[in-house]
Every structure is written in structure tokens, then in C-alpha cells.
Amino acid sequence: MQGFRDVVGHQEIIEHLQNAISMGKVSHAYLFGGESGSGKKLLATLFAMTLQCEQHGIEPCMECPSCRKAISKNHPDIISITHEKPNTISIDEIREQLINDVTIKPYGSPYKIYIINEAQKMTLQAQNALLKTIEEPPAYAVILLLADNPDALLPTITSRCVQLNLKPVGNQMVKNYLMERMHIPDYQAEVDASLAQGNIGKAERIAGSPEYAEVLENALRLVRYSDTMQLHEIVEAIKKLTAEKDNIEDYLDIFSVWFRDVLLFKATREVDTLVFKQEINSIRERAKKSSYEGLEQIIDAIQKARVRLKANVNFDLTMELLFLTIKEN
């Protein structure tokens, strides 16, 4: 692990945290908001380490006993809240690991810091129980809430936190990161950065995963031939996707970027601006067949499919509607 100086992007948030440390104005509660993989956990961990660091700077020194304990995830005054059920953080877990524990003073640190990852999974009862601690915390307590969807938290919780929303990192920064840190070749890094849509965690996963390479190949094959697929072929494609439900977000991302390339090429006839430059023959053919309105309907349908799946609408029906829209337009 490196310090703040090696974090890609999020400079405004880093400056805010470092100013709070240097001015001695650390809040009792922070809410880091941003999609999974955006860097919430890294920033929260570095902030916690810096607050406890024995050098008392605006970066964790990485060398003192406190930093070494934090790096090994064995720091008694940096507590990560755990939960047994994958989709729920219960009131009992918040009580046992935070509310009852926060009354005990730090073992040997200036602060006692609690990190609640996936805070949006707290039940309403857990949030209400936590509220009193956030309203009246001991002077040494710092609570760091990390949420993919901060809107899922009670307004009474969010209003009492310093809210730090992580924005997507620029594609060029993501590309440079992949090339310099992961040694990904130039062209591949450009494609991976575009597909990651400003999410460093996602970029790392895309660049380092053989499984993702297979998803990419399958997704591109589907969009290339989507306009000529017969109904029985659509049904077969949906069956295969049903077996890969865990990867459906990646499929939808790839579909979206490919059709945006088609729309862009239709409007400009330029290849250099495309993400999937190697797909130019298929993109050119699709641009001839589809109207501007049709391509916009397809891109809109991909987004609607994403929303429906998050709302637990029937998977097969959602994908059938999407493929029929792609075929008809």
C-alpha cells in the first residue's frame, strides 16, 4: 500500500482530508459515496492510517508501529465492521462492533476509528441505532461510512456526516495507471480505460482478468450479429447469458460502448475517436443499417435493461426486450 500521493484522481477529496488533519478539524463522521471499485475503501483506510500515524503528518509514514499494524489489518483502534449475511448489516452487528465498543477508550492512539464498508446495507434499525452515536460521539471517535448508494441511507444519518462523493477518474489517468502500474500495452489500456468508465477498481479487474477477456469476446460477437439473429438464436443467446448472470453488468457496459461507437462513427466517420477501433468493419456496417434515432433507442434500451435488472425484473424477459430492440433498430 502507498500513501495519498499515489492515489489516482480524487484530488479534491484528498486535499479536504489532509486539510482537516493539518488544521485539527477532523469530523466525527464521514460518508464516502461512489460506486464499487471507485476507491472509497482505499481513501478511508489511508485517512484512518494518517490519523493514527505516530509521525503526525498529512500522509501515513508506512513505517511506524501504528502504520505497520494498520497495513497488516491488526490495528486495535481501526475497526472494520463485518457482517455475516451478504446483503444486510444488522442492528446486532452495529451494536456489538460499534455502539458497545465505542465507549471503550482507544488502546494507545489519538482516535478510535470505525470503517463501515457497504454502509447502504445497514437495516433501518441498524441505522437508527447508529444515529445516536453519530449525534453524541466520544471526542476520540471517528466513523467512516462507505456507501455505493448513499441515497439508501437515512437523511438523518447523511446530514450528520461530512459527505465526500467520489467522481469518475479521467480516461487518460486510468490508461496511464494501467500502462505504468500494470504494464498493459497502449491499445489495450485505452480500451480497458474506456470500458472502466473512470473506475480504477474496475479497470484493474478488466485488465487482469482472463474471465473478462472471454466476456468481452462473447459480448462483441453478440452485438456484431444482433441485427441478423433469428428468434431461436436470440432465445439461445439469452440462455447463455442467464448462465452468466453475475457478469451481466459487464455485458451491458460493452453493448453500450459498442453502440456509442456506432453512433459516433455514423456522425463523424472518424475511426480514431472509437473505443473498439478493431471492430471498424462491423461498426461501419451497423452504422449504414441503423438510423440515428434507432441507435439512440438501442442505447436507451441498454440503460433500461440495467435499471430493470437492478429492480429484479425477470431476467429472460428483460434481455428478450433488449435484443428485440437491438434487432429492430
Short mmCIF file of C-alpha atoms in Angstrom, two decimals:
data_model
loop_
_atom_site.label_atom_id
_atom_site.label_comp_id
_atom_site.label_asym_id
_atom_site.label_seq_id
_atom_site.Cartn_x
_atom_site.Cartn_y
_atom_site.Cartn_z
CA MET A 1 0.00 0.00 0.00
CA GLN A 2 1.19 3.52 -0.85
CA GLY A 3 0.15 6.90 0.57
CA PHE A 4 -2.27 9.56 -0.71
CA ARG A 5 0.31 10.75 -3.24
CA ASP A 6 -0.09 7.51 -5.20
CA VAL A 7 -3.90 7.58 -5.37
CA VAL A 8 -5.16 8.10 -8.93
CA GLY A 9 -7.59 11.04 -9.06
CA HIS A 10 -9.87 12.27 -6.22
CA GLN A 11 -7.51 15.18 -5.51
CA GLU A 12 -10.21 17.44 -4.04
CA ILE A 13 -11.23 14.78 -1.51
CA ILE A 14 -7.60 14.09 -0.57
CA GLU A 15 -6.98 17.82 -0.03
CA HIS A 16 -10.11 18.07 2.13
CA LEU A 17 -8.99 15.16 4.33
CA GLN A 18 -5.42 16.44 4.62
CA ASN A 19 -6.60 19.96 5.48
CA ALA A 20 -8.86 18.53 8.21
CA ILE A 21 -5.85 16.68 9.67
CA SER A 22 -3.41 19.60 9.48
CA MET A 23 -5.92 22.09 10.94
CA GLY A 24 -7.09 19.72 13.67
CA LYS A 25 -10.68 19.87 12.42
CA VAL A 26 -11.43 16.16 11.96
CA SER A 27 -15.18 15.43 11.93
CA HIS A 28 -16.73 12.59 13.91
CA ALA A 29 -18.47 11.13 10.85
CA TYR A 30 -17.63 10.95 7.12
CA LEU A 31 -19.65 9.45 4.28
CA PHE A 32 -17.64 8.30 1.26
CA GLY A 33 -20.02 7.81 -1.69
CA GLY A 34 -19.20 6.17 -5.01
CA GLU A 35 -19.73 3.00 -7.00
CA SER A 36 -17.97 -0.22 -6.10
CA GLY A 37 -14.30 -0.05 -7.13
CA SER A 38 -14.15 3.75 -7.16
CA GLY A 39 -11.61 3.96 -4.31
CA LYS A 40 -13.76 4.57 -1.21
CA LYS A 41 -12.09 1.88 0.87
CA LEU A 42 -8.57 2.97 -0.13
CA LEU A 43 -9.22 6.62 0.77
CA ALA A 44 -10.91 5.73 4.08
CA THR A 45 -8.06 3.36 5.01
CA LEU A 46 -5.38 5.95 4.20
CA PHE A 47 -7.29 8.59 6.18
CA ALA A 48 -7.56 6.27 9.18
CA MET A 49 -3.86 5.37 8.97
CA THR A 50 -2.84 9.03 8.74
CA LEU A 51 -4.96 9.96 11.78
CA GLN A 52 -3.26 7.23 13.83
CA CYS A 53 0.26 7.63 12.38
CA GLU A 54 2.90 8.37 15.02
CA GLN A 55 4.62 10.90 12.71
CA HIS A 56 1.50 13.15 12.83
CA GLY A 57 1.83 14.25 9.19
CA ILE A 58 -0.73 14.52 6.37
CA GLU A 59 0.41 11.19 4.89
CA PRO A 60 0.76 7.83 6.64
CA CYS A 61 4.50 7.20 7.08
CA MET A 62 4.06 3.44 6.47
CA GLU A 63 6.95 2.76 8.84
CA CYS A 64 5.82 3.47 12.43
CA PRO A 65 4.30 0.69 14.61
CA SER A 66 0.81 2.15 14.09
CA CYS A 67 1.11 2.14 10.29
CA ARG A 68 2.56 -1.36 10.28
CA LYS A 69 -0.35 -2.63 12.39
CA ALA A 70 -2.82 -0.97 10.02
CA ILE A 71 -1.12 -2.44 6.94
CA SER A 72 -1.36 -5.91 8.50
CA LYS A 73 -5.04 -5.19 9.39
CA ASN A 74 -4.20 -5.70 13.04
CA HIS A 75 -4.69 -2.19 14.47
CA PRO A 76 -6.77 -2.28 17.68
CA ASP A 77 -8.07 1.28 17.13
CA ILE A 78 -9.03 0.92 13.44
CA ILE A 79 -12.09 -1.34 13.42
CA SER A 80 -13.75 -2.62 10.25
CA ILE A 81 -17.38 -3.61 10.80
CA THR A 82 -18.13 -7.11 9.48
CA HIS A 83 -21.47 -8.75 8.68
CA GLU A 84 -22.50 -12.38 8.26
CA LYS A 85 -25.31 -12.02 5.70
CA PRO A 86 -24.03 -10.74 2.33
CA ASN A 87 -26.80 -8.19 1.79
CA THR A 88 -27.53 -6.98 5.33
CA ILE A 89 -25.76 -5.29 8.22
CA SER A 90 -27.95 -5.97 11.24
CA ILE A 91 -28.67 -3.89 14.33
CA ASP A 92 -26.92 -6.54 16.47
CA GLU A 93 -23.73 -6.27 14.40
CA ILE A 94 -23.72 -2.46 14.70
CA ARG A 95 -24.41 -2.67 18.45
CA GLU A 96 -21.76 -5.30 19.19
CA GLN A 97 -18.97 -4.00 16.98
CA LEU A 98 -19.51 -0.23 17.27
CA ILE A 99 -22.07 1.14 19.73
CA ASN A 100 -20.97 -1.01 22.71
CA ASP A 101 -17.30 -0.82 21.73
CA VAL A 102 -17.05 2.96 21.22
CA THR A 103 -17.42 3.60 24.96
CA ILE A 104 -14.02 1.91 25.50
CA LYS A 105 -11.20 4.44 25.05
CA PRO A 106 -8.50 3.91 22.38
CA TYR A 107 -5.76 1.48 23.39
CA GLY A 108 -2.91 3.84 22.57
CA SER A 109 -3.98 6.04 19.65
CA PRO A 110 -5.39 9.55 19.33
CA TYR A 111 -8.60 8.20 17.77
CA LYS A 112 -10.82 5.16 17.66
CA ILE A 113 -11.89 4.75 14.04
CA TYR A 114 -14.74 2.62 12.71
CA ILE A 115 -15.00 1.79 9.00
CA ILE A 116 -18.43 0.60 7.82
CA ASN A 117 -17.99 -0.71 4.29
CA GLU A 118 -21.19 -1.22 2.22
CA ALA A 119 -22.99 1.04 4.71
CA GLN A 120 -26.05 1.09 2.43
CA LYS A 121 -26.69 -2.48 3.60
CA MET A 122 -27.47 -1.39 7.17
CA THR A 123 -31.06 -2.14 8.10
CA LEU A 124 -33.25 0.79 9.16
CA GLN A 125 -33.00 -0.43 12.76
CA ALA A 126 -29.18 -0.54 12.49
CA GLN A 127 -29.11 3.00 11.06
CA ASN A 128 -31.40 4.33 13.79
CA ALA A 129 -29.25 2.66 16.45
CA LEU A 130 -26.10 4.19 14.93
CA LEU A 131 -27.68 7.65 14.75
CA LYS A 132 -27.38 8.34 18.49
CA THR A 133 -23.65 7.54 18.42
CA ILE A 134 -23.13 9.83 15.42
CA GLU A 135 -25.09 12.59 17.19
CA GLU A 136 -23.24 12.28 20.51
CA PRO A 137 -19.90 10.51 19.89
CA PRO A 138 -16.99 10.41 22.34
CA ALA A 139 -14.33 13.01 21.45
CA TYR A 140 -11.96 10.31 20.15
CA ALA A 141 -14.45 8.54 17.82
CA VAL A 142 -14.36 8.81 14.01
CA ILE A 143 -16.95 6.86 11.99
CA LEU A 144 -16.29 6.34 8.26
CA LEU A 145 -19.33 5.20 6.25
CA LEU A 146 -18.63 3.81 2.76
CA ALA A 147 -21.68 3.53 0.50
CA ASP A 148 -22.15 2.58 -3.15
CA ASN A 149 -25.54 4.27 -2.94
CA PRO A 150 -25.59 6.99 -0.23
CA ASP A 151 -29.28 7.69 -1.01
CA ALA A 152 -30.11 4.35 0.64
CA LEU A 153 -29.09 5.82 4.00
CA LEU A 154 -31.47 7.77 6.22
CA PRO A 155 -31.33 11.56 5.70
CA THR A 156 -30.78 11.88 9.45
CA ILE A 157 -27.54 9.89 9.03
CA THR A 158 -26.26 11.65 5.89
CA SER A 159 -27.00 15.13 7.23
CA ARG A 160 -24.70 14.48 10.20
CA CYS A 161 -21.76 13.30 8.07
CA VAL A 162 -19.20 15.16 6.01
CA GLN A 163 -20.18 13.87 2.56
CA LEU A 164 -17.38 13.05 0.11
CA ASN A 165 -18.61 11.84 -3.28
CA LEU A 166 -16.04 10.14 -5.49
CA LYS A 167 -16.27 11.15 -9.15
CA PRO A 168 -15.10 9.07 -12.12
CA VAL A 169 -11.39 9.43 -12.89
CA GLY A 170 -10.44 10.73 -16.36
CA ASN A 171 -9.84 8.06 -19.02
CA GLN A 172 -6.28 9.27 -19.66
CA MET A 173 -5.39 8.91 -15.96
CA VAL A 174 -6.86 5.39 -15.90
CA LYS A 175 -4.97 4.48 -19.10
CA ASN A 176 -1.68 5.81 -17.68
CA TYR A 177 -2.27 3.86 -14.47
CA LEU A 178 -2.82 0.61 -16.38
CA MET A 179 0.27 1.15 -18.53
CA GLU A 180 2.61 2.28 -15.73
CA ARG A 181 1.45 0.12 -12.80
CA MET A 182 0.10 -2.99 -14.57
CA HIS A 183 2.24 -2.82 -17.73
CA ILE A 184 -0.77 -3.15 -20.05
CA PRO A 185 0.05 -2.35 -23.71
CA ASP A 186 -1.05 1.05 -25.04
CA TYR A 187 -4.01 0.00 -27.21
CA GLN A 188 -5.37 -2.50 -24.67
CA ALA A 189 -5.04 0.05 -21.86
CA GLU A 190 -7.08 2.54 -23.90
CA VAL A 191 -9.90 0.01 -24.42
CA ASP A 192 -9.82 -1.11 -20.77
CA ALA A 193 -9.88 2.50 -19.53
CA SER A 194 -12.90 3.33 -21.72
CA LEU A 195 -14.79 0.27 -20.52
CA ALA A 196 -13.96 1.05 -16.87
CA GLN A 197 -15.72 4.43 -17.18
CA GLY A 198 -13.50 6.20 -14.67
CA ASN A 199 -13.46 3.39 -12.09
CA ILE A 200 -9.90 2.34 -11.17
CA GLY A 201 -11.01 -0.84 -9.38
CA LYS A 202 -12.99 -1.90 -12.43
CA ALA A 203 -10.06 -1.05 -14.73
CA GLU A 204 -7.76 -3.30 -12.68
CA ARG A 205 -10.30 -6.13 -12.85
CA ILE A 206 -10.81 -5.77 -16.59
CA ALA A 207 -7.07 -5.60 -17.32
CA GLY A 208 -6.11 -8.51 -15.08
CA SER A 209 -8.97 -10.95 -15.62
CA PRO A 210 -8.89 -13.75 -18.22
CA GLU A 211 -12.61 -14.21 -17.48
CA TYR A 212 -13.30 -10.63 -18.56
CA ALA A 213 -11.46 -11.22 -21.84
CA GLU A 214 -13.90 -14.08 -22.51
CA VAL A 215 -16.91 -11.88 -21.61
CA LEU A 216 -15.60 -9.19 -23.99
CA GLU A 217 -15.23 -11.65 -26.84
CA ASN A 218 -18.73 -13.09 -26.28
CA ALA A 219 -20.32 -9.64 -25.99
CA LEU A 220 -18.71 -8.35 -29.18
CA ARG A 221 -19.85 -11.47 -31.05
CA LEU A 222 -23.43 -10.83 -29.90
CA VAL A 223 -23.54 -7.18 -30.99
CA ARG A 224 -21.86 -7.89 -34.35
CA TYR A 225 -24.60 -10.29 -35.39
CA SER A 226 -27.52 -8.94 -33.35
CA ASP A 227 -29.32 -7.44 -36.38
CA THR A 228 -29.39 -10.75 -38.29
CA MET A 229 -30.21 -13.08 -35.37
CA GLN A 230 -33.32 -15.23 -35.75
CA LEU A 231 -35.73 -15.58 -32.82
CA HIS A 232 -34.39 -19.03 -31.88
CA GLU A 233 -30.85 -17.61 -31.89
CA ILE A 234 -31.94 -14.78 -29.56
CA VAL A 235 -33.50 -17.36 -27.20
CA GLU A 236 -30.24 -19.36 -27.26
CA ALA A 237 -28.16 -16.21 -26.58
CA ILE A 238 -30.37 -15.35 -23.60
CA LYS A 239 -29.94 -18.89 -22.22
CA LYS A 240 -26.16 -18.45 -22.32
CA LEU A 241 -26.41 -15.04 -20.65
CA THR A 242 -28.65 -16.49 -17.94
CA ALA A 243 -25.79 -18.83 -17.06
CA GLU A 244 -23.56 -15.74 -16.76
CA LYS A 245 -25.87 -13.50 -14.72
CA ASP A 246 -23.01 -12.45 -12.46
CA ASN A 247 -21.30 -10.82 -15.45
CA ILE A 248 -24.37 -9.10 -16.94
CA GLU A 249 -23.24 -5.60 -15.90
CA ASP A 250 -20.05 -6.15 -17.91
CA TYR A 251 -22.05 -7.33 -20.93
CA LEU A 252 -24.31 -4.26 -20.77
CA ASP A 253 -21.29 -1.95 -20.46
CA ILE A 254 -19.72 -3.48 -23.57
CA PHE A 255 -23.00 -3.31 -25.53
CA SER A 256 -23.37 0.35 -24.58
CA VAL A 257 -19.82 1.34 -25.57
CA TRP A 258 -20.05 -0.57 -28.90
CA PHE A 259 -23.31 1.13 -29.94
CA ARG A 260 -21.96 4.52 -28.85
CA ASP A 261 -19.03 3.82 -31.20
CA VAL A 262 -21.52 3.06 -33.99
CA LEU A 263 -23.38 6.32 -33.30
CA LEU A 264 -20.13 8.29 -33.16
CA PHE A 265 -18.83 6.79 -36.40
CA LYS A 266 -22.14 7.44 -38.15
CA ALA A 267 -21.92 11.11 -37.12
CA THR A 268 -18.20 11.75 -37.75
CA ARG A 269 -16.82 8.93 -39.96
CA GLU A 270 -13.70 9.11 -37.79
CA VAL A 271 -12.02 5.94 -36.52
CA ASP A 272 -9.54 7.50 -34.05
CA THR A 273 -12.26 8.50 -31.58
CA LEU A 274 -13.69 4.96 -31.32
CA VAL A 275 -13.07 2.66 -28.35
CA PHE A 276 -13.37 -0.52 -30.42
CA LYS A 277 -11.20 0.55 -33.35
CA GLN A 278 -10.53 -3.09 -34.23
CA GLU A 279 -14.28 -3.50 -34.79
CA ILE A 280 -14.39 -0.86 -37.52
CA ASN A 281 -15.75 -3.16 -40.25
CA SER A 282 -18.69 -4.30 -38.10
CA ILE A 283 -19.24 -0.77 -36.79
CA ARG A 284 -19.28 0.65 -40.32
CA GLU A 285 -21.85 -1.95 -41.44
CA ARG A 286 -24.10 -1.29 -38.46
CA ALA A 287 -23.84 2.49 -38.98
CA LYS A 288 -25.16 2.01 -42.53
CA LYS A 289 -28.17 -0.03 -41.37
CA SER A 290 -29.25 1.92 -38.27
CA SER A 291 -30.68 5.44 -38.12
CA TYR A 292 -29.57 8.00 -35.53
CA GLU A 293 -32.93 7.58 -33.81
CA GLY A 294 -32.60 3.79 -33.87
CA LEU A 295 -29.13 3.87 -32.29
CA GLU A 296 -30.34 6.24 -29.57
CA GLN A 297 -33.24 3.85 -28.88
CA ILE A 298 -30.79 0.95 -28.54
CA ILE A 299 -28.54 2.85 -26.12
CA ASP A 300 -31.61 3.87 -24.13
CA ALA A 301 -32.85 0.24 -24.11
CA ILE A 302 -29.50 -0.94 -22.69
CA GLN A 303 -29.84 1.56 -19.84
CA LYS A 304 -33.46 0.50 -19.23
CA ALA A 305 -32.36 -3.15 -19.08
CA ARG A 306 -29.78 -2.21 -16.44
CA VAL A 307 -32.43 -0.44 -14.32
CA ARG A 308 -34.91 -3.33 -14.69
CA LEU A 309 -32.38 -5.94 -13.64
CA LYS A 310 -31.46 -3.90 -10.53
CA ALA A 311 -35.19 -3.81 -9.73
CA ASN A 312 -35.28 -7.64 -10.03
CA VAL A 313 -37.49 -7.69 -13.13
CA ASN A 314 -37.47 -11.13 -14.82
CA PHE A 315 -34.03 -11.64 -16.39
CA ASP A 316 -35.12 -13.52 -19.54
CA LEU A 317 -37.90 -11.06 -20.31
CA THR A 318 -35.59 -8.06 -19.82
CA MET A 319 -32.93 -9.48 -22.13
CA GLU A 320 -35.52 -10.52 -24.73
CA LEU A 321 -36.87 -6.95 -24.88
CA LEU A 322 -33.32 -5.62 -25.22
CA PHE A 323 -32.33 -7.97 -28.05
CA LEU A 324 -35.58 -7.31 -29.94
CA THR A 325 -34.92 -3.55 -29.68
CA ILE A 326 -31.36 -4.05 -30.95
CA LYS A 327 -32.59 -6.24 -33.81
CA GLU A 328 -35.45 -3.91 -34.85
CA ASN A 329 -33.30 -0.77 -34.90
#
